[in-house]
CSV table of C-alpha atoms in Angstrom, one decimal:
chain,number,residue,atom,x,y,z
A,135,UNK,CA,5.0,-4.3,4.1
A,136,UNK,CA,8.0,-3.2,6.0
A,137,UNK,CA,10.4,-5.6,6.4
A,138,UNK,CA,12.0,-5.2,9.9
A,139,UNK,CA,16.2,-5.4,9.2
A,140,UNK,CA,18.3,-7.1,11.5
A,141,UNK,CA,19.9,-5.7,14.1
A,142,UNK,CA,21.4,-2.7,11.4
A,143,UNK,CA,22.0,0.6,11.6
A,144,UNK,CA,23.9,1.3,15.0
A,145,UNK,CA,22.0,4.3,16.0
A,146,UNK,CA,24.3,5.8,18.8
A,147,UNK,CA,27.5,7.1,19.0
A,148,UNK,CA,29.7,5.3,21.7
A,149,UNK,CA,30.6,8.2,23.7
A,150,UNK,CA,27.0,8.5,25.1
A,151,UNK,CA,26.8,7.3,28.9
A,152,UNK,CA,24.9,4.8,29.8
A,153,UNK,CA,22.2,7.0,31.3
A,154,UNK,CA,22.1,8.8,28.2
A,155,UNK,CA,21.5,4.9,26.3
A,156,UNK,CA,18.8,4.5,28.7
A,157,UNK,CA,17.1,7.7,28.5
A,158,UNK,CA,17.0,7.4,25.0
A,159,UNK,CA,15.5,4.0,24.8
A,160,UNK,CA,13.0,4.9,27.1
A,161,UNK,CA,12.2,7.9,25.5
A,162,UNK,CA,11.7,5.6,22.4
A,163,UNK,CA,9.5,3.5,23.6
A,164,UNK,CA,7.3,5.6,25.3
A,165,UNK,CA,6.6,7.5,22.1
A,166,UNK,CA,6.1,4.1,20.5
A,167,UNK,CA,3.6,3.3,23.4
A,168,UNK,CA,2.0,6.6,22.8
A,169,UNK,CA,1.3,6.0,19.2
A,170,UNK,CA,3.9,8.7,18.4
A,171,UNK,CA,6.4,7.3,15.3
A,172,UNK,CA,9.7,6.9,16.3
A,173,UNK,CA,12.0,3.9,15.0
A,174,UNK,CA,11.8,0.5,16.7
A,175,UNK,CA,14.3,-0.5,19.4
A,176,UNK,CA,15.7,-3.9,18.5
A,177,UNK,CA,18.9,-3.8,20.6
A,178,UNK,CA,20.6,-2.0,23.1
A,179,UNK,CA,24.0,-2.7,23.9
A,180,UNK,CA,25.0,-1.2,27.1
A,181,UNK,CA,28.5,-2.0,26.9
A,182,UNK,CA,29.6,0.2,24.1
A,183,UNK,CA,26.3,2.4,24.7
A,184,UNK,CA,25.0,1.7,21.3
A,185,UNK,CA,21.5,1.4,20.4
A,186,UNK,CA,20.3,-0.3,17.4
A,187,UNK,CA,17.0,0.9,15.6
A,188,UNK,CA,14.6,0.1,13.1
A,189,UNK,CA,16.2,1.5,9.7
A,190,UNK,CA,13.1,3.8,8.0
A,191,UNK,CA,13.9,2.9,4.6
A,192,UNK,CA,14.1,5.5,1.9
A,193,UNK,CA,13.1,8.1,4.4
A,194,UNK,CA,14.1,12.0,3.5
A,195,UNK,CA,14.8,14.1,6.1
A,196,UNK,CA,12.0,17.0,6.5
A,197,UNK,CA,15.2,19.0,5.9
A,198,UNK,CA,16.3,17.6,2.9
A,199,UNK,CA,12.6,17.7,1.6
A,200,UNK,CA,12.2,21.3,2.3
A,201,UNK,CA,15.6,21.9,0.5
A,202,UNK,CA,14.9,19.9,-2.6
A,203,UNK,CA,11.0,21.2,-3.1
A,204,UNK,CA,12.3,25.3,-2.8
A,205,UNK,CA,15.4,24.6,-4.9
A,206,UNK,CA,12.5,23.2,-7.9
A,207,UNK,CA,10.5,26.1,-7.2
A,208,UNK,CA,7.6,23.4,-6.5
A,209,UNK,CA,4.5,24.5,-4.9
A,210,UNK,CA,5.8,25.6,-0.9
A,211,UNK,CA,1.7,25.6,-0.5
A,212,UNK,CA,2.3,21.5,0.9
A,213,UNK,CA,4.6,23.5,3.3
A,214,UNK,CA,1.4,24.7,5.3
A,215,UNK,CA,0.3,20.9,5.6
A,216,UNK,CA,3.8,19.4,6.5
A,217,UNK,CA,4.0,22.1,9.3
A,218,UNK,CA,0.3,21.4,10.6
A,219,UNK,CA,1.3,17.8,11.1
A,220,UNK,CA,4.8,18.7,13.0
A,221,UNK,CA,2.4,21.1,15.0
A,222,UNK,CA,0.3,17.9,15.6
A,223,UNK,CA,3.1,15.4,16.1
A,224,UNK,CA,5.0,17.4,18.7
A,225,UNK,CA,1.7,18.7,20.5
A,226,UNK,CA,1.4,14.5,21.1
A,227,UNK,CA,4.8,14.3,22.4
A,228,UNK,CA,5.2,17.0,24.6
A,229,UNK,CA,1.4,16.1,26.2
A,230,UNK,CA,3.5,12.6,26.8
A,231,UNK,CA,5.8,14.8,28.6
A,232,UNK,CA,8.7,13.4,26.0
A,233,UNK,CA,11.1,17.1,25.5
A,234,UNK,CA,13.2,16.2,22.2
A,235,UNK,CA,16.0,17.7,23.3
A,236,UNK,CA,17.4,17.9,20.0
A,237,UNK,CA,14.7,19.5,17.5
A,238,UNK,CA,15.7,19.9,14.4
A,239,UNK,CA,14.3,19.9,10.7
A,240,UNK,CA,17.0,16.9,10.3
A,241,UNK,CA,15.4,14.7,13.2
A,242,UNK,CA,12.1,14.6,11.5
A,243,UNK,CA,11.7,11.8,8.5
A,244,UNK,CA,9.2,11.6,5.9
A,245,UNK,CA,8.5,7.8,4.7
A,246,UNK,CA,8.0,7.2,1.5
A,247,UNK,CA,5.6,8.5,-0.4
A,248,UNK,CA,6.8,11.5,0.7
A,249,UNK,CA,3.4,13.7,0.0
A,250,UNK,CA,1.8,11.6,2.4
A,251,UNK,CA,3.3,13.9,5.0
A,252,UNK,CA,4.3,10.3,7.2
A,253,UNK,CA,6.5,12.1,9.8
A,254,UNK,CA,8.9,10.0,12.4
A,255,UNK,CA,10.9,11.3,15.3
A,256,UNK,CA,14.7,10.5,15.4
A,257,UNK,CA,17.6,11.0,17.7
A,258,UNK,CA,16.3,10.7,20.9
A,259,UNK,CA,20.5,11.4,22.2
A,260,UNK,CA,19.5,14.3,24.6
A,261,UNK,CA,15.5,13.8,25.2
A,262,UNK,CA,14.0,13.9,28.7
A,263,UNK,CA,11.1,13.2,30.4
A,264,UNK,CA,9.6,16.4,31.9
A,265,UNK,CA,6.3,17.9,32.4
A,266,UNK,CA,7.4,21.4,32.5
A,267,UNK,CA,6.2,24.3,30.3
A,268,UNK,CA,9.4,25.5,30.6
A,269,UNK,CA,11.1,22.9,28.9
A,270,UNK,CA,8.5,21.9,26.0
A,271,UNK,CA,8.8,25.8,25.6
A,272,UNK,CA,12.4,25.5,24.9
A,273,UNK,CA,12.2,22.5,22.9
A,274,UNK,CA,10.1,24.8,20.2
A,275,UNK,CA,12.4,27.4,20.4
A,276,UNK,CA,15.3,25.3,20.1
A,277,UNK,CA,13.1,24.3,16.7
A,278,UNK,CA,12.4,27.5,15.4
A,279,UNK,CA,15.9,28.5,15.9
A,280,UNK,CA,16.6,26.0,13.7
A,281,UNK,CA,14.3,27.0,10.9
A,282,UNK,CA,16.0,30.7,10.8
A,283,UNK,CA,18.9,29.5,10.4
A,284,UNK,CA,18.5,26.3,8.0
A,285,UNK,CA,15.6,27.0,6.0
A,286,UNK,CA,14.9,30.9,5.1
A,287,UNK,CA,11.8,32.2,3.8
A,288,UNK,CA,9.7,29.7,6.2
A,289,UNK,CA,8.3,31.7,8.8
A,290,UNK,CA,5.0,30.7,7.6
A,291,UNK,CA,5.9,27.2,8.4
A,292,UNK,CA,6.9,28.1,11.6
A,293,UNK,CA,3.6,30.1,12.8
A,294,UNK,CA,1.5,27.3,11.5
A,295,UNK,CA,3.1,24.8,13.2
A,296,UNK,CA,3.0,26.6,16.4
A,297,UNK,CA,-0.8,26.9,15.7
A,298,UNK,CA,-1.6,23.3,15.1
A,299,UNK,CA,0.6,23.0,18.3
A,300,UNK,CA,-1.3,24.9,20.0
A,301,UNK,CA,-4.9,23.2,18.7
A,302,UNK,CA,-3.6,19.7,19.2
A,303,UNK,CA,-2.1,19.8,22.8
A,304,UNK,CA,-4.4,20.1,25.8
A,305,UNK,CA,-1.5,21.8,27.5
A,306,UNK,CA,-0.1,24.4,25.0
A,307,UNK,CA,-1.2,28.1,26.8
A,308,UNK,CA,1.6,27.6,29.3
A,309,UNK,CA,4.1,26.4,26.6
A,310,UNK,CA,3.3,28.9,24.1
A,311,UNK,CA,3.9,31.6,26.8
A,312,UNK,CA,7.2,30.3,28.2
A,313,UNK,CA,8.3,30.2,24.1
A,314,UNK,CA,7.3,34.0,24.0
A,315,UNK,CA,9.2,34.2,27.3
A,316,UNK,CA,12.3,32.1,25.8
A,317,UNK,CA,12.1,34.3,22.6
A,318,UNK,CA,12.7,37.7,24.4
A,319,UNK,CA,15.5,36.2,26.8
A,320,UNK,CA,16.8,35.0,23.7
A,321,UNK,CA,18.7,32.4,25.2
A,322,UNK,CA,17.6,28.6,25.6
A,323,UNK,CA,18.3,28.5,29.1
A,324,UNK,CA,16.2,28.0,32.6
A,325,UNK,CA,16.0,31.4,34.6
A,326,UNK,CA,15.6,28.9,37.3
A,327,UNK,CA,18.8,27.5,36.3
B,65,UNK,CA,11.6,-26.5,6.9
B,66,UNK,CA,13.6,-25.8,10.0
B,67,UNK,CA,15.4,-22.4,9.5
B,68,UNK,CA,18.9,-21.2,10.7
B,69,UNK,CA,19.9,-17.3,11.3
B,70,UNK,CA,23.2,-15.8,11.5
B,71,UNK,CA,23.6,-13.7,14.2
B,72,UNK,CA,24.1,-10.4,12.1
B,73,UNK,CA,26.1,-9.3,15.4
B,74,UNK,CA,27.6,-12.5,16.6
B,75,UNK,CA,28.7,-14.3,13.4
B,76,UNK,CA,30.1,-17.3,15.0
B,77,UNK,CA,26.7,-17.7,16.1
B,78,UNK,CA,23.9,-19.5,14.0
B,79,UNK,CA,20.1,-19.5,15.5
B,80,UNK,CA,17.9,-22.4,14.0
B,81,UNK,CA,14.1,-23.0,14.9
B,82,UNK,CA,12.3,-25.8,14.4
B,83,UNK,CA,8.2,-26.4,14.9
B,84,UNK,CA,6.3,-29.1,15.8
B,85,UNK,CA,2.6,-29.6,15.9
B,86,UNK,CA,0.6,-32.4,17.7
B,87,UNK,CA,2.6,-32.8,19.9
B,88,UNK,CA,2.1,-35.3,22.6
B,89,UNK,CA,5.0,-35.2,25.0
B,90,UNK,CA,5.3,-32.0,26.1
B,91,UNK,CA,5.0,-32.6,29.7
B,92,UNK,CA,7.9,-35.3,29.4
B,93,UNK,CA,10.1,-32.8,26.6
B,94,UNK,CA,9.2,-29.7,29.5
B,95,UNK,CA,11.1,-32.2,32.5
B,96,UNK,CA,14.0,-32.6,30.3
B,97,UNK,CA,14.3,-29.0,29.6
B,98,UNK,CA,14.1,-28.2,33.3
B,99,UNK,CA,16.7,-30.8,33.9
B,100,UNK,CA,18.7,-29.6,31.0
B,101,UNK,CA,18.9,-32.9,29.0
B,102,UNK,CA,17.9,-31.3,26.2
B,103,UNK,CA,20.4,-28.9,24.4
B,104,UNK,CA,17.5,-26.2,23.0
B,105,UNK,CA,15.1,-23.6,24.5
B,106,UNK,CA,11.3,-25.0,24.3
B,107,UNK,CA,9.1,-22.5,23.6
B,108,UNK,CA,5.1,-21.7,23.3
B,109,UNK,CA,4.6,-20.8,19.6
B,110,UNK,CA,1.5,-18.9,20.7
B,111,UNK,CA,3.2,-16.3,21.9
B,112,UNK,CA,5.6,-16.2,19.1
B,113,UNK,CA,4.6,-13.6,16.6
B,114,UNK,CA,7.8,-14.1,14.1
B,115,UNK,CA,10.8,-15.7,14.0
B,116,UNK,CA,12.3,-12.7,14.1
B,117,UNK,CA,11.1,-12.1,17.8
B,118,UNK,CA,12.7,-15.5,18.9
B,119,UNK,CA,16.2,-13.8,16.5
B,120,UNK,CA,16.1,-10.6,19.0
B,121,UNK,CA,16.2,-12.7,22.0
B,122,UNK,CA,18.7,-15.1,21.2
B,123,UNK,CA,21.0,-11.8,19.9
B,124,UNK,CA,20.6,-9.9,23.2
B,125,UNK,CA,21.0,-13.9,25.3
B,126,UNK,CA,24.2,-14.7,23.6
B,127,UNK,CA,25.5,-10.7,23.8
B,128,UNK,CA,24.5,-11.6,27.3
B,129,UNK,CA,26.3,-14.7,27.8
B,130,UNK,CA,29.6,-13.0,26.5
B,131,UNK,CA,29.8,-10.0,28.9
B,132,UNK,CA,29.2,-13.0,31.1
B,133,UNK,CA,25.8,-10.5,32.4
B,134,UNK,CA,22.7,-13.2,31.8
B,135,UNK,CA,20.5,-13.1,34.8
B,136,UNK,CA,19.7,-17.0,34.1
B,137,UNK,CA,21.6,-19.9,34.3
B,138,UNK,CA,21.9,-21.5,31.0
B,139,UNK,CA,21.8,-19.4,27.1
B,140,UNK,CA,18.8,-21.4,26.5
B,141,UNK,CA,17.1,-19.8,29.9
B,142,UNK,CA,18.3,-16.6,28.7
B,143,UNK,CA,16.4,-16.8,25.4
B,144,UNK,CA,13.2,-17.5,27.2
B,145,UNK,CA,13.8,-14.7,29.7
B,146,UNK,CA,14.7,-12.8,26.7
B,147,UNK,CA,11.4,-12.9,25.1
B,148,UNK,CA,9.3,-11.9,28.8
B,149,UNK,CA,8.7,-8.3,28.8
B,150,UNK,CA,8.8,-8.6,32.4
B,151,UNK,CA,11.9,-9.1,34.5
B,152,UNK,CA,10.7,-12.0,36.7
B,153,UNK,CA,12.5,-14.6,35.8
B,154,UNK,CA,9.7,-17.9,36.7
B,155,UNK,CA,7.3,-15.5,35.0
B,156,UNK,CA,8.8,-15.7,31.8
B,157,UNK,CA,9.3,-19.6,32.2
B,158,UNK,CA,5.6,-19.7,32.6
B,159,UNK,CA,4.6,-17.8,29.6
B,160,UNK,CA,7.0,-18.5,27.5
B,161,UNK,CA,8.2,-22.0,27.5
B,162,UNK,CA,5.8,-24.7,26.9
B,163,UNK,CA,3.2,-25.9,29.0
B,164,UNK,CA,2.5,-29.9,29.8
B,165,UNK,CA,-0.5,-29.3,27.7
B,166,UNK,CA,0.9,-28.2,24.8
B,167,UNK,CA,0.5,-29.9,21.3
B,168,UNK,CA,2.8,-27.2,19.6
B,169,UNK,CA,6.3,-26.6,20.4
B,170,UNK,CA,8.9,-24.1,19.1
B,171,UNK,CA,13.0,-25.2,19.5
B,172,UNK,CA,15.6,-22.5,19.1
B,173,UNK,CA,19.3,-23.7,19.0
B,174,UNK,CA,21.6,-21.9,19.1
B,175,UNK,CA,25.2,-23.5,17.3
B,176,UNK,CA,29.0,-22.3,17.2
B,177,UNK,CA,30.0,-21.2,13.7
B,178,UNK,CA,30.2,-24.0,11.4
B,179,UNK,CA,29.7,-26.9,13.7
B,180,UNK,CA,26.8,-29.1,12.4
B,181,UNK,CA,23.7,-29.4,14.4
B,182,UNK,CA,22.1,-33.0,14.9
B,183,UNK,CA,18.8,-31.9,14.4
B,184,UNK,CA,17.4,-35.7,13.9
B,185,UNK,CA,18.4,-36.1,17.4
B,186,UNK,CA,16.3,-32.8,18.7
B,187,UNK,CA,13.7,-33.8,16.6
B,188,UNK,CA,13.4,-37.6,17.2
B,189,UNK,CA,13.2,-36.2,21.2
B,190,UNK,CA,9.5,-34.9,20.2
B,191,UNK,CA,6.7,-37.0,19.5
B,192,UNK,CA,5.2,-34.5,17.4
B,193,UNK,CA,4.9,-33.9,13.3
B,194,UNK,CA,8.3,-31.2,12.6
B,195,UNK,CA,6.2,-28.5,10.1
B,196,UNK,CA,7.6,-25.0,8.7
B,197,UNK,CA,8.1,-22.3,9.8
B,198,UNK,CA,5.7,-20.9,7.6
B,199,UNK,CA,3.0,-22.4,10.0
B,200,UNK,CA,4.0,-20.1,13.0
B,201,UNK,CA,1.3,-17.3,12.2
B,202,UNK,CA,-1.4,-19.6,12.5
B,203,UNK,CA,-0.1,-20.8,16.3
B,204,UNK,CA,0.1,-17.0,17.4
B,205,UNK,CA,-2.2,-16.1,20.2
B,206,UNK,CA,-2.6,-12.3,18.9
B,207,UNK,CA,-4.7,-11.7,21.4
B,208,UNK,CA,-2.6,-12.9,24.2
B,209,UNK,CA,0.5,-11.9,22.8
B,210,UNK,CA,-1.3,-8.1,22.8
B,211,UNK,CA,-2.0,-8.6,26.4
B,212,UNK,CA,1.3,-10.2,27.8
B,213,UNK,CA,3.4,-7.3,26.3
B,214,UNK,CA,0.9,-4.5,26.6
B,215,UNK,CA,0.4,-3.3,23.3
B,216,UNK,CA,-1.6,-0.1,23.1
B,217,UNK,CA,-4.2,0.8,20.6
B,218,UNK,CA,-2.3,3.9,19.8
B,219,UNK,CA,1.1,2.0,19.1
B,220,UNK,CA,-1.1,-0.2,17.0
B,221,UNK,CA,-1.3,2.4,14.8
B,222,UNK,CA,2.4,3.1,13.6
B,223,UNK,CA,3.3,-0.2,13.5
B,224,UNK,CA,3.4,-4.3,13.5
B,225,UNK,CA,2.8,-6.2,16.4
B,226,UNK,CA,6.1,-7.7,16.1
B,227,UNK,CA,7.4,-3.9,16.2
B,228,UNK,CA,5.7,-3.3,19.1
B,229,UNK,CA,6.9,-6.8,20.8
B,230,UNK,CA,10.4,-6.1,19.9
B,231,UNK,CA,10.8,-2.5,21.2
B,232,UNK,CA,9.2,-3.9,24.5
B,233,UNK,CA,11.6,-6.5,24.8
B,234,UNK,CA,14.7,-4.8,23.8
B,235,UNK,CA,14.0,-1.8,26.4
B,236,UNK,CA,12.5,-3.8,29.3
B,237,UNK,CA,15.8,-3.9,31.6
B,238,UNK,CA,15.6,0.5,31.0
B,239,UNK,CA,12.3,0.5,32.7
């Protein structure tokens, strides 16, 4: 039983704009709608552009659980799984037409138990709505950026995630080719601009 | 039996809910909450999943009433509006606050600090047996409360109902 906390955890920094507040609550509950785990909104306070969310207690950052299973030299074999369910998890958001903004091996959470591979979506700060190959291609790249940099020796990972990606979204040909497109710009921007 | 809340945000701010059952003056309590005499929001248990829901509302009301921003006239309106996932204002009255047929009614009061409430007074109002809180789960209309604030299937999934009530509450005025 999770017990919902009150009103804890101020989410938000105060220097995001109001738009920003709102995109991010609606880009929070539209994953909720969707079935896709993100923390519960219980408050947002538009005068100091705060939001409050559900507090996912005792989570570990996907991050952090990479870090701590490859510094015990545990089996990286539960690797393959973790990655197949990111694949699944962001095929399901980007077919909501929910771009991240932000995706980043610290913005996923594992619950507890963490071998259950129980994945939630954080930080909405700089998500969009969008239905664009373009920018659900970006959003991966922005992610696999971040696993070069952060986790080395995980380009397995990577290529399996991209393939449950690929399995679980109706829409992935167009995304995977604007990635490959992305890649060899190898900048994160619109040519459309 | 009653319970009281600090407002985790607002702690000069105390919430307390009280529930009655067989109640037999609802239409009667429902005029003197539409003419104000009564100092409490009046609201349908059934579509109250936890006391927790009624907590959210009264937070984001009396947040609200301080920025001087409520779109009703009274805190006690506010709540009620509060708990709507819809931004129509008689809507929210209707589904929300009690009905004239009612036989169970749920009283949030909302108090300053550490002034003492009368609750003998609220409760003497009601001709109706005051029960716990604990009894609340057995008024919900799951059903209904699944239809008023559109819970999907999917969301079903990855969490309570309560979750899902919440988050459509809290983000309604973003929509």
């Amino acid at each position: 039983l999770r017990v919902p906390k009150r009103y804890r955890h101020p989410a938000l920094e105060e220097r995001l704009s109001r738009r920003r507040t709102a995109q991010e609550a609606r880009s929070l509950l539209r994953c909720r709608r969707a079935g896709i785990p993100a923390p519960v909104v219980y408050f947002v306070d538009y005068v100091t552009n705060s939001i409050y969310l559900e507090d996912i207690v005792d989570s570990v950052t996907v991050q952090d659980h990479i870090y701590s299973v490859q510094k015990s030299g545990d089996d990286t074999s539960s690797f393959h799984k973790l990655a197949e369910k990111m694949g699944e998890l962001l095929a399901r958001m980007h077919d909501e037409d929910i771009i991240h903004g932000d995706l980043t091996t610290a913005n996923l959470l594992l619950r507890p138990p963490t071998e259950k591979l129980d994945l939630v979506l954080i930080d909405f700060g700089l998500s969009f709505i969008s239905g664009l190959p373009e920018d659900k291609g970006v959003d991966l790249y922005v992610l696999e950026k971040a696993f070069i940099s952060t986790h080395p020796d995980t380009e397995m990972m990577f290529q399996a995630l991209l393939k449950s990606y690929a399995a679980t979204s109706k829409k992935s040909g167009p995304v995977i080719k604007k990635l490959d497109e992305v890649r060899l710009r190898g900048r994160k921007r619109s040519m459309i601009g | 039996m009653e319970r009281t809340h600090r407002l985790e945000l607002f702690p000069d701010r105390s919430v307390t809910l009280l529930l009655f059952q067989h109640v037999k003056n609802a239409a009667a309590l429902r005029k003197k909450a539409m003419e104000g005499s009564i100092d409490g929001a009046l609201i349908s248990p059934a579509m109250i999943v936890d006391p927790f829901q009624v907590l959210v509302a009264a937070n984001k009301a009396v947040h609200l009433q301080k920025i001087g921003k409520m779109k009703t006239r009274t805190l006690y309106a506010e709540i009620i509006f509060s708990l709507s996932p819809s931004n129509n204002i008689s809507d929210a009255f209707k589904k929300f606050g009690i009905s004239d047929s009612d036989t169970a009614v749920l009283i949030v009061l909302i108090v300053d600090g550490d002034k003492t409430v009368n609750l003998a007074e609220i409760a003497s109002q009601v001709e109706g047996q005051q029960v716990s809180l604990d009894e609340l789960p057995q008024l919900t209309d799951t059903a209904k409360v699944k239809k008023m604030y559109k819970v999907t299937p999917q969301e079903e999934k990855i969490g309570s109902l309560l979750d899902s009530v919440v988050c459509r509450m809290s983000t309604k005025d973003v929509l």
